Amino acid sequence: MFNFKLYNFKRYNFYLIAVVIILGLCSSYFVKQAGGTEFGASNFKKQIIGLIIGLAVAIFVSLVDYHFITQFSLVYYIIGTLLVAGTKFSPLGTDLSTGSYRWLKLPGLNFQPAELMKILLILSLAVFLCKYEDYMDQFRIVIFAGIVMAIPTSFVLVQSDLSSSVVMMFIFAMMIFAAGLSYRIIAPILAVGIPAFLVVFWYIQQPYQKLISDYQQMRIVGFLNPELYDNSIMYQQNYSIQAIASGRLIGKLFMNNASDSRGYRYVDVIESDFIFTVIGEEVGFIGSCVIIGLLATVVIMCLRIANRASDRLGMLIAIGVASMFMFQIFANIGVASRILPNTGLPLPFLSSGISSMLSSMLGIGLVLNVGIQTSRSKYGGFSML
């Protein structure tokens, strides 16, 4: 479990921990501002507690050999799948606002299993792809790996959590590519997949479609036709870009500390899905660029650790975590700035919510452990940095 003899602590990435702490402290302030005078202090306290617990989890996991952790990947996979299924098919499943079943309501805690399932899927796929690394030129491996991904993803999808489902699909795509999937397989997949995606995208816009829920369809249709839905389905994103634009170059942080007067007060779920709106208005273009730079640094550090991993398993784990962060950062900021349809994804390390924070910190802990492992075996198939 703790194989300290195999660890090179000179390779422990304290810079990554430092960046995460900075983001967490910034998050506490932005979440406080989002809560206004009524909920600001409470939000701040919860976020600080979440940050402290998350850091403890990250540091602990970083000292546990990921080879030991992945021995139980099948158990994690089954438990995670049961949890995401339970949000829809058990009495504990509930949602706090929209009516979609994304949460398990436990005594004193509302827990979002899909956030944990992303990490458990990364571990399961990493083990699977390592086990069949000599067969990455066979189409059946893609099918089997796809089934590993599709089972929990399907349960997440029936919760009306399309965004988390897409994150899991993206993680799968990046990991199987990094595992060395043959181009003889990639080419036909793209040849069939791209037209199929276009057909599905057209279909879900039709009034008779049954693939996604009505409110998800309206978000897509509203995004494609914003002039028709300015005061209805698009109001969140419209107010969001107005608030971000009002921050201008340096923001309103030092102008007036009364958060109740800010433009982002008109945006729903501002403390989680639209936290970047708060960032844009409070610290302006320059501050937003700094925050984006810190988030990009986290992704780059994860990719560098993946590139220097001691074995294939570690490389795939780090790639999976980097992919998760990468997609969620792009999607959250894209929604807040209205370049993507409204999705409902948290911004890693910055959005409020214990589930998101713990999932992100768990991923950081795994990557840190990959980084301190000494050489075990050589592998091929991935090089980025």
Short mmCIF file of C-alpha atoms in Angstrom, two decimals:
data_model
loop_
_atom_site.label_atom_id
_atom_site.label_comp_id
_atom_site.label_asym_id
_atom_site.label_seq_id
_atom_site.Cartn_x
_atom_site.Cartn_y
_atom_site.Cartn_z
CA MET A 1 0.00 0.00 0.00
CA PHE A 2 2.72 2.49 1.03
CA ASN A 3 5.72 1.41 -1.05
CA PHE A 4 8.03 4.19 0.09
CA LYS A 5 11.09 2.28 -1.15
CA LEU A 6 9.78 2.70 -4.69
CA TYR A 7 9.02 6.40 -4.29
CA ASN A 8 11.34 9.18 -5.39
CA PHE A 9 10.13 12.09 -3.30
CA LYS A 10 12.40 14.46 -5.21
CA ARG A 11 9.83 14.04 -7.98
CA TYR A 12 6.90 14.97 -5.74
CA ASN A 13 5.20 17.83 -7.57
CA PHE A 14 4.78 20.46 -4.87
CA TYR A 15 4.12 23.03 -7.59
CA LEU A 16 0.94 21.17 -8.54
CA ILE A 17 -0.20 21.16 -4.91
CA ALA A 18 0.58 24.89 -4.66
CA VAL A 19 -1.45 25.72 -7.78
CA VAL A 20 -4.39 23.69 -6.49
CA ILE A 21 -4.25 25.47 -3.12
CA ILE A 22 -4.21 28.87 -4.84
CA LEU A 23 -7.22 27.89 -6.94
CA GLY A 24 -9.02 26.60 -3.85
CA LEU A 25 -8.43 29.84 -1.94
CA CYS A 26 -9.61 31.87 -4.93
CA SER A 27 -12.66 29.62 -5.09
CA SER A 28 -13.53 30.40 -1.48
CA TYR A 29 -13.62 34.11 -2.24
CA PHE A 30 -15.59 33.78 -5.48
CA VAL A 31 -18.13 31.42 -3.91
CA LYS A 32 -18.52 33.86 -1.01
CA GLN A 33 -19.21 36.68 -3.45
CA ALA A 34 -21.69 34.51 -5.36
CA GLY A 35 -23.64 33.91 -2.14
CA GLY A 36 -24.11 37.61 -1.43
CA THR A 37 -24.85 38.94 2.03
CA GLU A 38 -27.35 36.17 2.73
CA PHE A 39 -25.30 33.06 1.96
CA GLY A 40 -21.78 34.38 1.39
CA ALA A 41 -20.34 33.57 4.82
CA SER A 42 -21.88 30.09 4.81
CA ASN A 43 -20.60 29.38 1.30
CA PHE A 44 -17.11 30.55 2.28
CA LYS A 45 -17.01 28.27 5.32
CA LYS A 46 -18.22 25.24 3.36
CA GLN A 47 -15.70 25.83 0.59
CA ILE A 48 -12.79 26.19 3.02
CA ILE A 49 -13.82 22.97 4.76
CA GLY A 50 -14.10 21.24 1.38
CA LEU A 51 -10.64 22.50 0.40
CA ILE A 52 -9.05 21.26 3.63
CA ILE A 53 -10.69 17.83 3.35
CA GLY A 54 -9.83 17.67 -0.34
CA LEU A 55 -6.16 18.47 0.28
CA ALA A 56 -6.00 15.80 2.98
CA VAL A 57 -7.49 13.29 0.52
CA ALA A 58 -5.06 14.33 -2.24
CA ILE A 59 -1.99 14.05 -0.02
CA PHE A 60 -3.08 10.71 1.45
CA VAL A 61 -3.86 9.21 -1.97
CA SER A 62 -0.57 10.55 -3.34
CA LEU A 63 1.25 8.30 -0.85
CA VAL A 64 -0.74 5.15 -1.70
CA ASP A 65 0.75 3.06 -4.50
CA TYR A 66 -1.61 3.30 -7.46
CA HIS A 67 -0.78 -0.33 -8.29
CA PHE A 68 -2.32 -1.26 -4.94
CA ILE A 69 -5.35 0.95 -5.59
CA THR A 70 -6.02 -0.53 -9.02
CA GLN A 71 -6.03 -4.09 -7.65
CA PHE A 72 -9.60 -3.34 -6.58
CA SER A 73 -10.67 -1.53 -9.75
CA LEU A 74 -13.48 -4.02 -10.45
CA VAL A 75 -14.90 -3.48 -6.96
CA TYR A 76 -14.74 0.30 -7.42
CA TYR A 77 -16.37 -0.02 -10.83
CA ILE A 78 -19.29 -2.06 -9.49
CA ILE A 79 -19.81 0.22 -6.47
CA GLY A 80 -19.62 3.34 -8.62
CA THR A 81 -22.09 1.94 -11.15
CA LEU A 82 -24.52 1.01 -8.38
CA LEU A 83 -24.25 4.51 -6.91
CA VAL A 84 -25.01 6.28 -10.20
CA ALA A 85 -27.86 3.83 -10.83
CA GLY A 86 -29.18 4.56 -7.34
CA THR A 87 -29.75 8.22 -8.12
CA LYS A 88 -32.49 7.21 -10.57
CA PHE A 89 -33.71 3.88 -9.26
CA SER A 90 -33.59 4.22 -5.47
CA PRO A 91 -35.56 6.32 -2.96
CA LEU A 92 -32.35 8.17 -2.09
CA GLY A 93 -32.08 9.68 -5.55
CA THR A 94 -33.04 13.34 -5.77
CA ASP A 95 -32.12 16.64 -7.35
CA LEU A 96 -31.87 20.01 -5.70
CA SER A 97 -33.29 22.17 -8.48
CA THR A 98 -34.05 20.93 -11.99
CA GLY A 99 -35.87 17.64 -11.43
CA SER A 100 -33.13 15.50 -12.94
CA TYR A 101 -31.81 12.75 -10.68
CA ARG A 102 -28.13 13.56 -10.10
CA TRP A 103 -27.88 13.36 -6.32
CA LEU A 104 -28.05 10.84 -3.52
CA LYS A 105 -29.59 12.40 -0.45
CA LEU A 106 -27.87 11.00 2.63
CA PRO A 107 -28.21 12.19 6.25
CA GLY A 108 -26.55 15.60 6.36
CA LEU A 109 -25.10 15.23 2.88
CA ASN A 110 -26.11 15.55 -0.77
CA PHE A 111 -23.67 13.50 -2.84
CA GLN A 112 -23.27 13.46 -6.63
CA PRO A 113 -22.07 9.95 -7.61
CA ALA A 114 -21.29 10.92 -11.22
CA GLU A 115 -18.34 13.01 -9.99
CA LEU A 116 -16.81 10.02 -8.20
CA MET A 117 -17.65 7.71 -11.12
CA LYS A 118 -15.40 9.74 -13.43
CA ILE A 119 -12.38 8.82 -11.30
CA LEU A 120 -13.46 5.19 -10.89
CA LEU A 121 -13.93 4.93 -14.66
CA ILE A 122 -10.39 6.22 -15.19
CA LEU A 123 -9.00 3.51 -12.91
CA SER A 124 -11.10 0.77 -14.53
CA LEU A 125 -10.21 1.78 -18.09
CA ALA A 126 -6.52 2.08 -17.19
CA VAL A 127 -6.46 -1.48 -15.85
CA PHE A 128 -8.43 -2.83 -18.83
CA LEU A 129 -6.25 -1.11 -21.44
CA CYS A 130 -3.07 -2.31 -19.73
CA LYS A 131 -4.36 -5.88 -19.62
CA TYR A 132 -5.01 -5.86 -23.37
CA GLU A 133 -2.15 -3.61 -24.45
CA ASP A 134 -0.94 -6.18 -27.00
CA TYR A 135 -4.31 -6.20 -28.75
CA MET A 136 -4.82 -2.50 -29.43
CA ASP A 137 -4.91 -3.21 -33.16
CA GLN A 138 -8.07 -5.31 -32.78
CA PHE A 139 -11.51 -3.77 -33.09
CA ARG A 140 -13.01 -6.06 -30.45
CA ILE A 141 -10.87 -4.37 -27.79
CA VAL A 142 -12.46 -1.05 -28.66
CA ILE A 143 -15.88 -2.66 -28.30
CA PHE A 144 -15.07 -4.24 -24.93
CA ALA A 145 -13.51 -1.01 -23.63
CA GLY A 146 -16.55 0.85 -24.92
CA ILE A 147 -18.81 -1.45 -22.92
CA VAL A 148 -16.77 -0.73 -19.78
CA MET A 149 -17.41 2.96 -20.38
CA ALA A 150 -21.00 2.64 -21.61
CA ILE A 151 -22.54 0.84 -18.61
CA PRO A 152 -22.01 3.58 -15.98
CA THR A 153 -22.33 6.30 -18.61
CA SER A 154 -25.78 5.03 -19.55
CA PHE A 155 -26.94 5.27 -15.94
CA VAL A 156 -25.56 8.81 -15.75
CA LEU A 157 -27.37 9.65 -18.98
CA VAL A 158 -30.76 8.48 -17.69
CA GLN A 159 -30.32 10.88 -14.76
CA SER A 160 -30.63 13.64 -17.39
CA ASP A 161 -26.95 14.39 -16.76
CA LEU A 162 -25.86 14.62 -20.38
CA SER A 163 -22.83 16.76 -19.58
CA SER A 164 -21.21 14.24 -17.21
CA SER A 165 -21.93 11.50 -19.76
CA VAL A 166 -20.03 13.46 -22.40
CA VAL A 167 -17.12 13.95 -19.98
CA MET A 168 -16.91 10.19 -19.47
CA MET A 169 -16.99 9.59 -23.23
CA PHE A 170 -14.20 12.12 -23.70
CA ILE A 171 -12.10 10.44 -21.00
CA PHE A 172 -12.61 7.11 -22.77
CA ALA A 173 -11.60 8.55 -26.15
CA MET A 174 -8.42 10.18 -24.82
CA MET A 175 -7.34 7.15 -22.81
CA ILE A 176 -7.86 4.63 -25.59
CA PHE A 177 -5.96 6.90 -27.99
CA ALA A 178 -3.09 7.29 -25.50
CA ALA A 179 -3.05 3.51 -25.04
CA GLY A 180 -1.86 3.20 -28.63
CA LEU A 181 -5.03 2.45 -30.56
CA SER A 182 -4.13 1.51 -34.12
CA TYR A 183 -4.82 4.09 -36.83
CA ARG A 184 -6.36 1.26 -38.84
CA ILE A 185 -9.13 1.32 -36.25
CA ILE A 186 -9.23 5.09 -35.69
CA ALA A 187 -9.85 5.86 -39.38
CA PRO A 188 -13.01 3.74 -39.81
CA ILE A 189 -14.32 4.89 -36.41
CA LEU A 190 -14.03 8.51 -37.53
CA ALA A 191 -15.46 7.70 -40.95
CA VAL A 192 -18.58 6.27 -39.33
CA GLY A 193 -18.63 8.32 -36.14
CA ILE A 194 -18.59 11.84 -37.59
CA PRO A 195 -21.61 11.32 -39.92
CA ALA A 196 -23.40 9.45 -37.12
CA PHE A 197 -22.80 12.36 -34.74
CA LEU A 198 -24.20 14.83 -37.27
CA VAL A 199 -27.31 12.70 -37.76
CA VAL A 200 -27.86 12.40 -33.99
CA PHE A 201 -27.26 16.13 -33.53
CA TRP A 202 -29.91 16.87 -36.16
CA TYR A 203 -32.31 14.34 -34.63
CA ILE A 204 -32.17 15.72 -31.08
CA GLN A 205 -33.31 19.10 -32.39
CA GLN A 206 -36.54 17.61 -33.72
CA PRO A 207 -39.76 17.91 -31.66
CA TYR A 208 -40.34 14.14 -31.76
CA GLN A 209 -36.88 13.12 -30.49
CA LYS A 210 -36.64 10.82 -27.45
CA LEU A 211 -32.88 10.67 -26.80
CA ILE A 212 -32.57 13.58 -24.37
CA SER A 213 -34.93 15.40 -22.02
CA ASP A 214 -36.99 18.38 -23.13
CA TYR A 215 -34.99 20.94 -21.15
CA GLN A 216 -31.72 19.62 -22.61
CA GLN A 217 -33.16 19.87 -26.10
CA MET A 218 -34.30 23.44 -25.45
CA ARG A 219 -30.82 24.42 -24.29
CA ILE A 220 -29.35 23.18 -27.58
CA VAL A 221 -32.09 24.73 -29.72
CA GLY A 222 -31.82 27.99 -27.77
CA PHE A 223 -28.06 28.08 -28.26
CA LEU A 224 -28.45 27.61 -32.02
CA ASN A 225 -31.22 30.24 -32.20
CA PRO A 226 -30.37 32.72 -29.41
CA GLU A 227 -32.41 35.57 -30.89
CA LEU A 228 -35.60 33.53 -30.42
CA TYR A 229 -34.93 32.63 -26.77
CA ASP A 230 -33.25 35.73 -25.32
CA ASN A 231 -35.69 36.04 -22.43
CA SER A 232 -36.30 32.36 -21.78
CA ILE A 233 -33.87 29.48 -22.12
CA MET A 234 -30.90 31.76 -22.91
CA TYR A 235 -31.35 34.26 -20.10
CA GLN A 236 -28.68 32.65 -17.88
CA GLN A 237 -25.99 32.82 -20.53
CA ASN A 238 -27.08 36.28 -21.69
CA TYR A 239 -26.79 37.70 -18.18
CA SER A 240 -23.53 35.80 -17.79
CA ILE A 241 -21.77 37.40 -20.75
CA GLN A 242 -23.10 40.82 -19.73
CA ALA A 243 -21.64 40.37 -16.24
CA ILE A 244 -18.30 39.15 -17.61
CA ALA A 245 -18.15 42.08 -20.05
CA SER A 246 -18.90 44.55 -17.24
CA GLY A 247 -15.74 43.40 -15.47
CA ARG A 248 -13.68 44.93 -18.28
CA LEU A 249 -9.91 44.87 -17.83
CA ILE A 250 -9.36 44.69 -14.06
CA GLY A 251 -12.82 43.88 -12.70
CA LYS A 252 -14.84 45.35 -9.85
CA LEU A 253 -13.00 43.73 -6.96
CA PHE A 254 -11.60 47.02 -5.61
CA MET A 255 -14.47 49.26 -6.71
CA ASN A 256 -17.34 48.11 -4.52
CA ASN A 257 -17.39 45.12 -2.21
CA ALA A 258 -21.21 44.91 -2.21
CA SER A 259 -21.68 41.69 -4.16
CA ASP A 260 -25.46 42.18 -4.14
CA SER A 261 -24.96 44.97 -6.69
CA ARG A 262 -23.12 42.78 -9.18
CA GLY A 263 -24.58 41.72 -12.51
CA TYR A 264 -23.96 38.04 -11.79
CA ARG A 265 -26.63 38.17 -9.08
CA TYR A 266 -29.19 37.65 -11.87
CA VAL A 267 -27.65 34.33 -12.93
CA ASP A 268 -28.95 31.08 -11.39
CA VAL A 269 -26.57 28.46 -9.86
CA ILE A 270 -23.89 31.14 -10.02
CA GLU A 271 -21.79 29.47 -7.31
CA SER A 272 -21.25 26.28 -9.32
CA ASP A 273 -22.15 26.09 -13.02
CA PHE A 274 -21.50 29.79 -13.64
CA ILE A 275 -18.68 30.52 -11.20
CA PHE A 276 -16.59 31.84 -14.09
CA THR A 277 -19.16 34.63 -14.46
CA VAL A 278 -18.26 35.76 -10.93
CA ILE A 279 -14.56 35.53 -11.80
CA GLY A 280 -15.00 37.61 -14.95
CA GLU A 281 -16.92 40.40 -13.22
CA GLU A 282 -14.83 40.47 -10.03
CA VAL A 283 -11.30 40.35 -11.48
CA GLY A 284 -11.85 41.30 -15.11
CA PHE A 285 -10.01 40.13 -18.20
CA ILE A 286 -6.57 40.12 -16.57
CA GLY A 287 -7.71 38.15 -13.53
CA SER A 288 -9.67 35.72 -15.70
CA CYS A 289 -6.56 35.08 -17.77
CA VAL A 290 -4.61 34.37 -14.58
CA ILE A 291 -7.25 31.88 -13.41
CA ILE A 292 -7.34 30.19 -16.82
CA GLY A 293 -3.54 30.08 -16.75
CA LEU A 294 -3.57 28.33 -13.37
CA LEU A 295 -6.13 25.80 -14.61
CA ALA A 296 -4.08 25.21 -17.76
CA THR A 297 -1.01 24.69 -15.55
CA VAL A 298 -2.82 21.89 -13.70
CA VAL A 299 -3.62 20.14 -16.99
CA ILE A 300 -0.08 20.61 -18.35
CA MET A 301 1.49 19.27 -15.14
CA CYS A 302 -0.76 16.20 -15.30
CA LEU A 303 0.29 15.60 -18.91
CA ARG A 304 3.98 16.02 -18.06
CA ILE A 305 3.63 13.47 -15.27
CA ALA A 306 1.86 11.14 -17.72
CA ASN A 307 4.72 11.53 -20.18
CA ARG A 308 7.27 10.66 -17.48
CA ALA A 309 5.30 7.88 -15.80
CA SER A 310 7.19 4.75 -14.86
CA ASP A 311 4.74 2.38 -16.55
CA ARG A 312 1.73 2.22 -18.83
CA LEU A 313 -0.78 2.04 -15.98
CA GLY A 314 0.44 5.27 -14.43
CA MET A 315 0.53 6.99 -17.79
CA LEU A 316 -3.10 6.10 -18.51
CA ILE A 317 -4.29 7.21 -15.07
CA ALA A 318 -2.62 10.60 -15.47
CA ILE A 319 -3.99 10.98 -19.02
CA GLY A 320 -7.49 10.18 -17.79
CA VAL A 321 -7.33 12.76 -14.99
CA ALA A 322 -5.88 15.40 -17.34
CA SER A 323 -8.65 14.67 -19.86
CA MET A 324 -11.33 15.07 -17.19
CA PHE A 325 -9.95 18.45 -16.11
CA MET A 326 -9.39 19.60 -19.68
CA PHE A 327 -12.94 18.94 -20.85
CA GLN A 328 -14.63 20.37 -17.77
CA ILE A 329 -12.55 23.55 -17.85
CA PHE A 330 -13.31 24.12 -21.52
CA ALA A 331 -17.00 23.29 -21.14
CA ASN A 332 -17.63 25.39 -18.02
CA ILE A 333 -15.89 28.49 -19.34
CA GLY A 334 -17.46 27.93 -22.77
CA VAL A 335 -20.94 27.91 -21.25
CA ALA A 336 -20.32 31.03 -19.14
CA SER A 337 -19.04 32.91 -22.20
CA ARG A 338 -21.85 31.55 -24.42
CA ILE A 339 -19.69 29.71 -26.92
CA LEU A 340 -21.26 26.37 -25.88
CA PRO A 341 -24.80 25.31 -24.92
CA ASN A 342 -25.65 25.36 -21.21
CA THR A 343 -24.41 22.07 -19.73
CA GLY A 344 -24.23 22.23 -15.94
CA LEU A 345 -20.62 21.11 -15.42
CA PRO A 346 -18.58 22.39 -12.45
CA LEU A 347 -15.28 24.20 -12.94
CA PRO A 348 -12.58 22.05 -11.26
CA PHE A 349 -11.26 23.46 -7.96
CA LEU A 350 -13.39 26.62 -8.31
CA SER A 351 -17.07 25.66 -8.35
CA SER A 352 -18.81 25.10 -5.03
CA GLY A 353 -19.71 21.57 -4.00
CA ILE A 354 -17.98 18.89 -1.98
CA SER A 355 -18.56 16.18 -4.62
CA SER A 356 -16.72 18.11 -7.32
CA MET A 357 -13.89 19.20 -5.01
CA LEU A 358 -13.26 15.71 -3.64
CA SER A 359 -13.34 14.16 -7.11
CA SER A 360 -10.83 16.71 -8.39
CA MET A 361 -8.56 16.26 -5.37
CA LEU A 362 -8.74 12.48 -5.67
CA GLY A 363 -7.56 12.83 -9.26
CA ILE A 364 -4.70 15.09 -8.17
CA GLY A 365 -3.64 12.56 -5.53
CA LEU A 366 -3.51 9.75 -8.10
CA VAL A 367 -1.44 11.86 -10.50
CA LEU A 368 0.98 12.86 -7.74
CA ASN A 369 1.54 9.20 -6.88
CA VAL A 370 2.20 8.40 -10.53
CA GLY A 371 4.80 11.16 -10.49
CA ILE A 372 6.86 9.78 -7.59
CA GLN A 373 7.00 6.17 -8.75
CA THR A 374 10.40 4.88 -9.84
CA SER A 375 10.80 2.88 -13.04
CA ARG A 376 9.09 -0.52 -13.25
CA SER A 377 8.60 -1.19 -16.95
CA LYS A 378 8.81 0.53 -20.29
CA TYR A 379 5.84 1.27 -22.44
CA GLY A 380 5.05 2.97 -25.72
CA GLY A 381 2.24 4.72 -27.46
CA PHE A 382 2.17 8.18 -25.92
CA SER A 383 4.30 11.29 -26.02
CA MET A 384 3.11 14.86 -25.62
CA LEU A 385 5.45 16.98 -23.52
#
